[in-house]
Amino acid sequence: MSASEFLAPRILQLRSIIKWIVIVLPMAAVVGSLCALFLWSLDRATEARFAHPWLIYGLPVAGFLMVLAYQRFGRSAEGGNNLIVEQIHEPGGGVPLRMAPFILVSTVLTHLVGGSAGREGTAVQLGGSIASAFAKVFRLKSTDVRILLMAGIAAGFGAVFGTPIAGAVFALEVLTIGRMQYEALLPCLMAAIAADWACHAWGIEHIQYHIGYLSGAADAGGFHLEALLLLKVGIAGMLFGLMARAFAELSHSVSAFFKTICTYAPLRPVVGGLVLIALVYLLGTREYLGLGVWSPNPADATIAGLFDPARVDYWSWLWKTVFTVITLSAGFKGGEVTPLFFIGAALGNALAAIFGAPPDLFAGLGFVAVFAGATNTPLACMIMGIELFGATHAVYLAVACFLAYLFSGHSSIYLSQRIGIPKTAANDIAPGLAIRHVRDLNMQALAEVMGRIRAGGGRKAK
């Protein structure tokens, strides 16, 4: 091999790296700064909601106004996360820049009035819209636009949760089930690290979660794995996956129900808001409103509180699911992931009490595993668990996330996510199908089965 033959590909690689540094770093700095503004605004909105309980009565009004604004001025921005995924798979008109201010303001408004929503959707849409704007400025070709959009997802996710490595892997993994697109590996990692750095530079700090189980043993070093506990983790992982599937399917079904009963979109959050207010008074608590990360009331169920080994909470996972599904299906804005963290941690806490397992460990496992099943991103969620809780329980985290991924089936909170490789060889699903199409096929098959059952019952009656 001549010197020129050896050097030519290396020079091309170096040029590519320099190109992505020039484009990705400023893009990530903008995304990280917007995420800092978003997180700061979210904290202020949450504080205001706790200080002024009457704000909950603004749910119907706030919901009506935000959906009306999206209809009048948002246009394609209403596509949200699914629009970004679709643009990565099939680049077209791009992601509109107006998506950033729309999702930021509407999510903060949702939390101000008590809607049960999260942060990930907002962060991903901030990243996608800013990345699309940078792609237009630099006049990138379609293949590079795809990579930059993935880097935008990584930047938003890494900054909003303070988990840059998980953010990079999430952007690679979330697009296609069973297949990762490694061509975007370095840009995504650069974007996630730079955005997280920018977010911290503005003085934003993330809540720290701690698993006390075996923490002393971890300090002493050595390998710690218990066979019986591993079995319990495996069973819990299966249940986390089933919970993830139930959440995704329930969200899509309730969303379709709202569209059926309210053909005029701005009225859907009005109905949803009234239902949420009724639930608050029916249950006599407001602990399932908002993010659920913290509360001034020590008795309230919160994500941090669910890690407390002294706390046993059997039903918070169910009620948080109900509040979140109604909020997002009715049209309020935000993400699903932080509520999924709450649901997973609460379910883990309940399972720990049933199985006689460490509550803080199972809360941490549920925290990431339900998310893994609902988004089909087991590697990203395992890495997130390590970034958040440390590597002491890496084996348990892997088992819980991988089993949750498998047992959630071909469902997802992102309907535009595609299937690259089916989860098991027994699944006869054509590669390239979107989850949306898989759900439609399953519904058609179910309708056919029900039709045959009714037809058989009619013949017997005769």
XYZ file of C-alpha atoms in Angstrom:
462
model
C 0.000 0.000 0.000
C 1.405 3.368 -1.035
C 1.586 6.345 1.305
C -1.116 8.166 -0.656
C -3.471 5.153 -0.486
C -2.961 5.002 3.275
C -3.295 8.729 3.900
C -6.268 9.492 1.604
C -8.990 7.807 3.746
C -7.429 9.209 6.942
C -7.557 12.724 5.529
C -11.216 12.224 4.578
C -11.976 11.013 8.108
C -10.206 14.020 9.597
C -12.126 16.394 7.308
C -15.387 14.746 8.353
C -14.555 15.110 12.048
C -13.635 18.773 11.619
C -16.857 19.388 9.663
C -18.980 17.901 12.420
C -17.100 19.796 15.127
C -17.773 23.075 13.314
C -21.485 22.295 12.866
C -22.376 20.224 15.931
C -20.704 22.160 18.740
C -22.505 25.494 18.188
C -25.766 23.648 17.539
C -25.367 21.702 20.789
C -24.487 24.870 22.706
C -27.756 26.458 21.566
C -29.745 23.327 22.415
C -28.088 23.013 25.825
C -28.801 26.678 26.587
C -32.455 26.277 25.576
C -32.697 23.163 27.746
C -31.281 25.199 30.641
C -33.936 27.863 30.071
C -36.574 25.149 29.839
C -35.510 23.409 33.067
C -35.315 26.726 34.917
C -38.781 27.700 33.643
C -40.149 24.299 34.609
C -38.906 24.703 38.176
C -40.472 28.169 38.428
C -43.764 26.863 37.015
C -43.792 23.964 39.475
C -43.049 26.278 42.403
C -45.871 28.581 41.304
C -48.302 25.653 41.072
C -47.485 24.552 44.617
C -47.710 28.142 45.896
C -51.043 28.816 44.150
C -53.204 25.659 44.210
C -56.007 27.450 42.334
C -53.915 27.262 39.129
C -55.240 23.744 38.555
C -58.552 25.283 37.489
C -56.707 26.736 34.519
C -56.226 23.260 32.992
C -59.180 23.474 30.555
C -58.377 27.060 29.500
C -54.645 26.454 29.082
C -55.287 23.277 27.105
C -57.760 24.983 24.794
C -55.386 27.883 24.084
C -52.303 25.766 23.412
C -54.041 23.400 21.008
C -55.734 26.325 19.259
C -52.337 28.063 18.899
C -50.814 24.917 17.411
C -53.688 24.647 14.944
C -53.518 28.302 13.884
C -49.764 28.910 13.900
C -47.922 25.653 14.637
C -48.719 23.797 11.417
C -46.380 20.788 11.052
C -44.785 21.513 14.462
C -47.707 19.628 16.002
C -46.109 16.411 14.709
C -43.685 16.559 17.647
C -41.246 13.713 18.205
C -42.827 11.603 15.484
C -42.160 14.348 12.920
C -38.454 14.347 13.828
C -38.233 10.557 13.540
C -40.021 10.659 10.179
C -37.660 13.369 8.891
C -34.660 11.251 9.836
C -36.054 8.210 8.044
C -37.269 10.163 5.005
C -35.888 13.739 4.844
C -38.463 16.089 3.387
C -39.582 19.532 4.446
C -37.465 19.457 7.586
C -38.398 20.270 11.150
C -39.789 23.820 11.499
C -37.860 26.211 13.748
C -41.163 27.356 15.289
C -41.343 23.952 16.991
C -38.798 25.135 19.595
C -40.706 28.097 21.084
C -44.060 26.338 20.706
C -43.046 23.218 22.632
C -41.082 25.146 25.274
C -43.915 27.535 26.135
C -46.702 24.947 25.910
C -44.862 22.414 28.101
C -44.155 25.011 30.798
C -47.828 26.060 30.626
C -48.905 22.417 30.987
C -46.863 22.086 34.183
C -47.986 25.456 35.512
C -51.597 24.284 35.602
C -50.777 20.762 36.798
C -50.765 18.542 33.720
C -48.951 15.230 34.277
C -46.286 15.369 31.570
C -42.536 15.087 31.205
C -39.497 16.795 29.722
C -38.001 14.439 27.140
C -40.454 15.315 24.374
C -39.681 18.993 24.764
C -35.913 18.418 24.821
C -36.000 16.202 21.729
C -38.140 18.708 19.834
C -35.865 21.583 20.864
C -32.896 19.594 19.606
C -34.584 18.547 16.381
C -35.829 22.016 15.447
C -32.480 23.725 16.166
C -30.588 20.986 14.310
C -32.872 21.381 11.292
C -32.246 25.145 11.301
C -28.477 24.594 11.377
C -28.804 22.097 8.518
C -30.467 24.772 6.394
C -27.828 27.372 7.278
C -24.986 25.026 6.280
C -26.970 23.679 3.268
C -26.285 20.075 4.165
C -27.190 17.204 1.877
C -29.933 14.807 2.968
C -27.584 12.182 4.445
C -25.902 14.822 6.606
C -29.277 16.291 7.610
C -30.241 12.886 9.016
C -27.071 12.742 11.092
C -27.490 16.299 12.360
C -31.106 15.625 13.384
C -29.916 12.590 15.340
C -27.262 14.773 16.968
C -30.016 17.239 17.891
C -31.956 14.456 19.630
C -28.787 13.439 21.496
C -28.132 17.041 22.539
C -31.634 17.582 23.906
C -31.810 14.258 25.710
C -28.307 14.470 27.164
C -28.794 18.021 28.419
C -32.254 17.674 29.950
C -31.424 14.526 31.948
C -27.713 15.096 32.532
C -26.837 11.757 30.897
C -24.753 12.523 27.776
C -23.648 8.973 26.947
C -27.203 7.667 27.250
C -28.350 10.628 25.151
C -25.968 9.718 22.337
C -26.966 6.045 22.355
C -30.665 6.921 22.625
C -30.441 8.981 19.421
C -28.862 6.021 17.615
C -31.220 3.420 19.035
C -34.652 5.074 19.075
C -35.168 5.343 15.321
C -35.264 1.670 14.378
C -35.983 -1.332 16.603
C -33.128 -3.828 16.486
C -30.763 -1.704 14.435
C -28.439 1.178 15.299
C -27.091 3.739 12.857
C -23.433 4.032 13.789
C -22.590 6.612 11.141
C -23.924 9.221 13.551
C -22.060 7.869 16.593
C -19.390 10.568 16.912
C -21.628 13.565 16.063
C -24.232 12.344 18.576
C -21.646 11.903 21.313
C -20.148 15.326 20.651
C -23.598 16.921 20.662
C -24.731 15.245 23.880
C -21.560 16.145 25.792
C -21.495 19.742 24.514
C -25.192 20.308 25.248
C -24.924 18.859 28.742
C -21.863 21.039 29.363
C -23.709 24.140 28.121
C -26.704 23.350 30.330
C -24.481 23.036 33.412
C -22.651 26.247 32.457
C -25.916 28.120 33.067
C -25.992 26.796 36.629
C -28.595 24.082 36.074
C -28.197 21.018 38.275
C -30.030 17.716 37.996
C -31.595 15.775 40.860
C -29.321 13.021 42.125
C -30.791 9.583 42.840
C -29.056 7.091 45.086
C -29.309 3.324 45.472
C -28.050 2.507 48.940
C -28.185 -1.269 48.490
C -24.599 -2.659 48.483
C -23.132 0.843 48.426
C -20.705 -0.111 51.215
C -19.736 -3.301 49.430
C -19.169 -1.344 46.220
C -16.724 0.919 48.024
C -14.821 -2.160 49.163
C -14.617 -3.464 45.609
C -15.343 -6.942 44.286
C -18.143 -8.612 42.350
C -21.550 -8.912 43.994
C -24.365 -10.901 42.393
C -27.045 -12.940 44.162
C -28.800 -15.739 42.275
C -32.155 -15.360 44.057
C -32.110 -11.587 43.692
C -31.212 -11.952 40.007
C -34.261 -14.204 39.551
C -36.472 -11.579 41.206
C -34.960 -8.908 38.954
C -35.733 -11.065 35.912
C -39.390 -11.427 36.902
C -39.589 -7.705 37.619
C -38.027 -6.954 34.219
C -40.793 -8.925 32.495
C -43.430 -6.999 34.446
C -41.728 -3.688 33.640
C -41.955 -4.599 29.946
C -45.644 -5.450 30.205
C -46.203 -2.143 32.020
C -44.391 -0.288 29.236
C -46.567 -1.953 26.616
C -49.743 -1.208 28.578
C -48.756 2.449 28.881
C -48.022 2.814 25.160
C -51.158 1.035 24.007
C -53.357 2.829 26.518
C -51.940 6.192 25.425
C -52.689 5.543 21.760
C -56.162 4.140 22.491
C -57.193 7.021 24.764
C -55.854 9.517 22.217
C -58.031 7.882 19.553
C -61.002 7.970 21.952
C -60.573 11.719 22.522
C -60.503 12.240 18.750
C -63.716 10.266 18.420
C -65.692 12.139 21.061
C -64.256 15.589 20.207
C -63.766 16.214 16.519
C -62.747 19.812 17.318
C -59.200 19.412 18.633
C -59.075 22.399 21.075
C -61.992 20.918 23.025
C -60.092 17.695 23.817
C -57.842 19.221 26.495
C -60.890 20.996 27.933
C -62.535 17.606 28.536
C -59.230 16.122 29.684
C -58.599 19.005 32.068
C -62.028 18.631 33.652
C -61.425 14.894 34.110
C -58.080 15.584 35.807
C -59.658 18.098 38.179
C -62.386 15.583 39.013
C -59.762 12.891 39.714
C -57.875 15.220 42.044
C -60.988 15.749 44.149
C -62.029 12.108 43.913
C -58.653 10.891 45.229
C -58.148 13.825 47.578
C -54.551 14.371 46.462
C -52.527 16.365 43.926
C -49.421 14.193 44.082
C -49.941 12.803 40.571
C -49.927 16.218 38.897
C -46.842 17.674 37.216
C -43.484 15.931 36.886
C -43.625 14.069 40.181
C -39.912 14.703 40.770
C -40.357 16.604 44.039
C -43.058 18.031 46.303
C -43.126 20.314 49.359
C -45.446 17.773 50.988
C -43.310 14.889 52.392
C -46.292 12.518 52.246
C -46.642 12.867 48.471
C -45.288 10.148 46.218
C -42.279 11.497 44.290
C -39.566 9.826 42.246
C -36.933 10.603 44.880
C -39.228 9.422 47.683
C -39.797 6.067 45.973
C -36.082 5.281 46.488
C -36.597 5.479 50.261
C -36.259 1.914 51.669
C -38.724 2.835 54.433
C -41.496 3.696 51.961
C -43.926 1.118 50.587
C -46.212 2.357 47.816
C -48.454 -0.150 46.060
C -50.659 1.942 43.762
C -48.897 5.172 42.769
C -47.745 3.596 39.484
C -51.368 3.032 38.458
C -52.609 6.526 39.299
C -49.623 8.229 37.664
C -50.374 6.208 34.530
C -53.995 7.380 34.541
C -53.096 11.054 35.053
C -50.341 10.995 32.400
C -52.337 9.159 29.757
C -55.268 11.574 30.137
C -52.986 14.626 30.078
C -51.040 13.733 26.940
C -53.842 11.983 25.061
C -56.083 15.032 25.500
C -53.540 17.250 23.755
C -51.460 18.838 26.526
C -47.782 19.144 25.647
C -44.721 17.592 27.201
C -43.012 14.232 27.192
C -43.793 10.776 28.498
C -40.399 9.853 29.885
C -40.298 11.534 33.307
C -43.779 10.149 34.122
C -42.437 6.774 32.952
C -39.564 7.202 35.401
C -42.156 7.780 38.146
C -44.304 4.837 37.040
C -41.304 2.528 36.823
C -39.888 3.581 40.188
C -43.315 3.230 41.841
C -43.898 -0.197 40.289
C -40.401 -1.240 41.353
C -41.120 -0.083 44.901
C -44.338 -2.121 44.967
C -42.675 -5.239 43.523
C -39.847 -4.960 46.054
C -42.394 -5.113 48.886
C -44.058 -8.160 47.290
C -40.807 -9.992 46.459
C -38.920 -9.067 49.621
C -36.248 -7.257 47.585
C -34.319 -4.000 48.167
C -36.823 -1.150 47.469
C -34.210 1.383 46.313
C -32.649 -1.102 43.886
C -36.018 -2.072 42.391
C -37.095 1.565 42.176
C -33.934 2.295 40.179
C -34.471 -0.733 37.944
C -38.082 0.250 37.244
C -36.983 3.851 36.638
C -34.970 2.847 33.554
C -36.585 -0.457 32.540
C -40.130 0.816 31.921
C -38.592 3.585 29.834
C -36.555 0.965 27.935
C -39.684 -1.012 27.102
C -41.776 2.002 26.128
C -39.129 3.406 23.741
C -37.372 0.176 22.664
C -33.992 1.565 23.733
C -32.527 -1.037 26.149
C -28.866 -0.097 25.670
C -29.460 3.621 26.202
C -31.509 2.935 29.329
C -28.939 0.541 30.779
C -26.269 3.211 30.236
C -28.570 5.826 31.756
C -28.919 3.641 34.835
C -25.143 3.427 35.148
C -24.765 7.194 34.662
C -27.435 7.932 37.276
C -26.853 5.195 39.854
C -23.286 3.999 39.269
C -21.942 0.714 37.888
C -22.436 -1.365 41.052
C -25.729 -2.807 39.810
C -24.889 -2.889 36.087
C -25.829 -6.578 35.732
C -29.219 -6.073 37.361
C -29.796 -2.973 35.223
C -28.964 -4.909 32.049
C -31.256 -7.826 32.926
C -34.177 -5.537 33.789
C -33.796 -3.329 30.686
C -33.263 -6.176 28.225
C -36.212 -8.212 29.505
C -38.436 -5.122 29.578
C -37.472 -4.444 25.955
C -38.355 -8.007 24.947
C -41.640 -8.208 26.870
C -42.935 -4.834 25.690
C -43.424 -6.406 22.262
C -43.600 -4.319 19.106
C -45.202 -1.345 20.810
C -43.811 2.123 21.443
C -44.782 5.589 22.598
C -43.306 6.738 19.255
C -45.570 5.560 16.429
C -43.030 6.586 13.758
C -40.386 4.265 15.177
C -39.603 1.530 12.651
C -38.829 -2.151 12.973
C -35.403 -3.080 11.637
C -35.145 -6.562 13.117
C -38.099 -8.173 14.957
C -37.497 -8.852 18.644
C -37.770 -12.617 18.223
C -37.443 -14.959 15.244
C -41.083 -15.985 15.780
C -42.303 -12.493 14.875
C -43.350 -12.467 11.221
C -43.044 -8.715 10.669
C -41.655 -7.160 7.526
C -38.591 -4.979 8.230
C -39.109 -1.269 7.712
C -42.678 -1.123 8.993
C -43.475 1.717 11.368
C -45.060 0.911 14.738
C -48.123 2.803 13.503
C -48.606 0.262 10.693
C -47.952 -2.696 12.988
C -50.692 -1.449 15.329
C -53.079 -1.074 12.392
C -52.362 -4.639 11.268
C -52.887 -5.940 14.805
C -56.193 -4.083 15.086
C -57.345 -5.507 11.748
C -56.418 -9.021 12.857
C -58.247 -8.532 16.158
C -61.340 -7.244 14.342
C -61.308 -10.311 12.084
C -61.052 -12.669 15.059
C -63.893 -10.897 16.872
C -65.981 -11.045 13.696
C -65.485 -14.800 13.437
C -66.380 -15.257 17.095
C -69.588 -13.248 16.657
C -70.436 -15.131 13.484
C -69.888 -18.460 15.258
C -72.050 -17.340 18.174
C -74.816 -16.303 15.777
C -74.835 -19.725 14.080
C -75.042 -21.484 17.463
C -77.990 -19.306 18.509
C -79.866 -20.396 15.407
